[in-house]
XYZ file of C-alpha atoms in Angstrom:
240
model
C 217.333 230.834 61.004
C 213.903 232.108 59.546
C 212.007 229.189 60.557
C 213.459 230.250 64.614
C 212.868 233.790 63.559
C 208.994 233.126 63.117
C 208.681 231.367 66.096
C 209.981 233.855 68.085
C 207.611 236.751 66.983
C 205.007 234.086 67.250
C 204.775 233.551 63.378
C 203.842 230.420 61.389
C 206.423 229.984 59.373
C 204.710 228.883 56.019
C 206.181 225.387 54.480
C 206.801 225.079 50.693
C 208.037 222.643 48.540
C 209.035 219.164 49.549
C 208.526 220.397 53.212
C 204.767 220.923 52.614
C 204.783 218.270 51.116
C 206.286 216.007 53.698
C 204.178 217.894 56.418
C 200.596 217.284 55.107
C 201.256 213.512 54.143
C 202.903 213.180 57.728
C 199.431 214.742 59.589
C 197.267 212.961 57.151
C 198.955 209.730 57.923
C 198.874 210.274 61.679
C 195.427 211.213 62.011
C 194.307 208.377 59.469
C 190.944 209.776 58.851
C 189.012 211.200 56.222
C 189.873 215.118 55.510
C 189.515 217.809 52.926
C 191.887 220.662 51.885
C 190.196 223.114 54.179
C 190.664 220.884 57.203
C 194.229 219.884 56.592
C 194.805 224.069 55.644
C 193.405 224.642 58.956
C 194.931 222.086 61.519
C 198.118 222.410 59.766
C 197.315 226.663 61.278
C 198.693 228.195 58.247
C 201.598 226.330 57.938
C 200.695 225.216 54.111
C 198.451 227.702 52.323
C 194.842 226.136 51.608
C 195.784 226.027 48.290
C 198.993 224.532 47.831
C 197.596 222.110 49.942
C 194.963 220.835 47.795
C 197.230 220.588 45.239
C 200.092 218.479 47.663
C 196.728 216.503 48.369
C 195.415 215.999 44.929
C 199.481 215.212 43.987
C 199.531 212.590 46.894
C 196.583 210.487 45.295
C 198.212 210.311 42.233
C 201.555 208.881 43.950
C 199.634 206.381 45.085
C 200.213 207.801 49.379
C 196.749 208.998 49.590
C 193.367 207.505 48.307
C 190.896 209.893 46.930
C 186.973 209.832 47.791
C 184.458 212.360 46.099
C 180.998 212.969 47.679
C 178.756 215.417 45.524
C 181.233 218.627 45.405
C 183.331 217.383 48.081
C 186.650 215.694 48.014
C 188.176 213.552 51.119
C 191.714 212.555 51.305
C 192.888 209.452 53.507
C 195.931 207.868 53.635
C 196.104 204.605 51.891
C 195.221 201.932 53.860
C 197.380 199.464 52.139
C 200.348 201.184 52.951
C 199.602 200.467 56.779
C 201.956 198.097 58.014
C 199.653 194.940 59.307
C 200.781 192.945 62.946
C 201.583 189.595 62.046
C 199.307 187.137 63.986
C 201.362 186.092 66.383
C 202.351 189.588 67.797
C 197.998 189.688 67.891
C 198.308 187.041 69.963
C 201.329 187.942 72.237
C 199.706 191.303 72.665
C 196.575 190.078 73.452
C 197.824 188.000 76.061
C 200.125 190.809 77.405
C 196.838 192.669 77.682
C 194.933 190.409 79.577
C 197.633 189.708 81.614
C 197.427 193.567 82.858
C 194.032 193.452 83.022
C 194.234 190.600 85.605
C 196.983 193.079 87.308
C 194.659 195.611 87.331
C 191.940 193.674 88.789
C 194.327 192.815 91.167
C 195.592 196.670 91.874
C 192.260 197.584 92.096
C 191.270 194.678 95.096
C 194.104 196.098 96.934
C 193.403 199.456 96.749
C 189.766 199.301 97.503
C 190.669 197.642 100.926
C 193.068 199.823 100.944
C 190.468 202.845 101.247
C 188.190 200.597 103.341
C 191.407 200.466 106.284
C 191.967 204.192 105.800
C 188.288 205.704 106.342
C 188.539 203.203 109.405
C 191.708 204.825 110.523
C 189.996 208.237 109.938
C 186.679 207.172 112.148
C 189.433 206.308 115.059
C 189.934 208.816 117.606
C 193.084 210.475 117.475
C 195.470 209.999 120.313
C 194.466 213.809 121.506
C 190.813 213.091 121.356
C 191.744 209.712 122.963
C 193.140 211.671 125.992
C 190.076 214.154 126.291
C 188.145 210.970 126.280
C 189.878 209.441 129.245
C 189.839 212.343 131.130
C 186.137 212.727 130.775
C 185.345 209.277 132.080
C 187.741 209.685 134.833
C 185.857 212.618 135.978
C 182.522 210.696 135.157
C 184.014 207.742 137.414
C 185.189 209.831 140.265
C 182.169 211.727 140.727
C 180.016 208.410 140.958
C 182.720 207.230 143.384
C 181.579 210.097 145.330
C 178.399 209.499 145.310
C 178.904 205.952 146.507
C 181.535 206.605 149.583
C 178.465 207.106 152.183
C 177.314 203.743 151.203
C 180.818 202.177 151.072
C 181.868 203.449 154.692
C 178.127 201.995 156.061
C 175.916 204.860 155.980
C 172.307 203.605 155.997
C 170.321 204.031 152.870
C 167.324 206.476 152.397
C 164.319 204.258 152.395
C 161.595 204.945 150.606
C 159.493 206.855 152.992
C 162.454 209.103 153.736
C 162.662 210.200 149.844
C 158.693 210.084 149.632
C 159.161 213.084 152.135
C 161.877 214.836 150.749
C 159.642 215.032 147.341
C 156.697 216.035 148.987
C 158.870 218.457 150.557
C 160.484 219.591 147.585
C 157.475 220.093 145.573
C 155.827 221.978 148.437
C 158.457 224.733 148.660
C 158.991 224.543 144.845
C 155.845 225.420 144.573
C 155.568 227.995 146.721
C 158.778 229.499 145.432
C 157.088 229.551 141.647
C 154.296 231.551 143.426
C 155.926 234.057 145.328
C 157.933 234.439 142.002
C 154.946 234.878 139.801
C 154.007 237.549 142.302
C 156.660 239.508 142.491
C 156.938 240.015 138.585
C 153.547 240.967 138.539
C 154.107 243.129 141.111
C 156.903 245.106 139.286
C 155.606 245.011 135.683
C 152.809 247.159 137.802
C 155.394 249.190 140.022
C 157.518 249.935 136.642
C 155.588 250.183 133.870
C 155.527 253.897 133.818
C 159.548 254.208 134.391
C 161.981 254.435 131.684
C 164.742 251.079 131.295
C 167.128 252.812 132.897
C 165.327 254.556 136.156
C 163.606 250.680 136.606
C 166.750 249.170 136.755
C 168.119 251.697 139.244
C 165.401 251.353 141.488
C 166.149 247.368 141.277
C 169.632 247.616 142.571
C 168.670 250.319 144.968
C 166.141 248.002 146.572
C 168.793 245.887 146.492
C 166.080 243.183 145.099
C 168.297 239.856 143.580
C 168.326 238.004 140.696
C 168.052 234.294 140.143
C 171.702 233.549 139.948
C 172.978 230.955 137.314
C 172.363 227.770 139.456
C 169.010 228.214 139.810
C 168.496 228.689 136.348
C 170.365 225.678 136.025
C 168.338 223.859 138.531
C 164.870 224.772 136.536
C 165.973 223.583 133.397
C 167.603 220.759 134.683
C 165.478 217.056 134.391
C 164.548 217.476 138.511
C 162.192 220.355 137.679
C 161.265 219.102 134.384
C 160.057 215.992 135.387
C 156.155 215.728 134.286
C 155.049 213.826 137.332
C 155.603 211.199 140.278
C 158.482 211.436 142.378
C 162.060 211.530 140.522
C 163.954 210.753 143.905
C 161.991 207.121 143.753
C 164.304 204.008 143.127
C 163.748 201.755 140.358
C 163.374 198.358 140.524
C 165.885 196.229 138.874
């Protein structure tokens, strides 16, 4: 009733007699390594006084249960060795075997689940069936837009030759050109016409000039490969 008592407020409750007794020979035996009152005392958290215990400890040599090592002012207590019930050779053996024999299983456990993880990060690297369905509805749209492209010449429209597109690049780069200088012009122009006006009047007096903007295709079309194209004529077939 005590010993629930303690426990309950959180209290060691402190072992005496045969029960200290008992308790220090059952750690020391457990732990099977060298220790000294103050250690036992301590991992035992109060539960037999540092004293009594080096008495229980000192009484425990002397019963033979303990064997008793001093070093300089130190003493060790460890349990006695001979008292250590030794495995017969054959249950060495048959435990040896039974350990190599789940080695071999692990070996075997650990094959399977290393290809295991190899098939899964594969799974993971396939498209899922969503992303599979964007995927075929972005070469459908590729494929019908080339199909496009191709009806002239399925329903026996002559090709452009070669002079034909040599002239529509000349032309292109004529008026292209042109169009960059009028453009160049006209932005020097206003910088001048403006410079003086506040944001807001200069933006009035664009709209009530009614002066446009390049709308979003032509940006489009000057950052778009046709106008960035360094030289020669990108209308030009290749030779297969």
């Amino acid at each position: 009733m005590s010993s629930t008592k303690a426990k309950q407020d959180g209290k060691v409750t402190v072992l005496k007699g045969q029960e200290a007794e008992d308790k220090v020979l059952e750690y020391v035996k457990k732990m099977n390594r060298p220790y000294g009152a103050v250690d036992v005392a301590a991992n035992l958290k109060g539960a037999v006084p540092k004293a009594t215990t080096q008495k229980i400890l000192v009484s425990l040599a002397e019963k033979g249960e303990l064997v008793q090592k001093v070093y300089g002012k130190t003493t060790f207590f460890v349990y006695n060795q001979a008292k250590i019930e030794c495995l017969p050779s054959e249950k060495i053996s048959d435990l040896k075997a039974e350990l190599s024999k789940v080695e071999e299983e692990n070996q075997a456990l650990t094959t399977v689940v290393k290809s295991y993880s190899t098939e899964l990060a594969k799974i993971k690297a396939t498209p899922t069936d969503v992303e599979l369905d964007t995927q075929i509805v972005d070469v459908k749209a590729a494929i019908s837009k080339i199909t496009d492209t191709l009806k002239p010449l399925r329903s026996g429209a002559p090709p452009i030759t070669a002079e034909e597109l040599d002239r529509i690049h000349a032309d292109w780069s004529k008026w292209r050109a042109e169009w960059v200088r009028r453009r160049k012009v006209f932005i020097t122009f206003w910088q001048l016409a403006t410079d003086a006006l506040p944001p807001q009047d200069a933006k009035d007096l664009h709209e009530d000039l009614g002066i446009e903007k390049d709308a979003q295709e032509h940006t489009a079309l000057e950052q778009s490969p046709l106008c960035q194209q360094p030289q020669g004529n990108p209308l030009k077939r290749k030779r297969l």
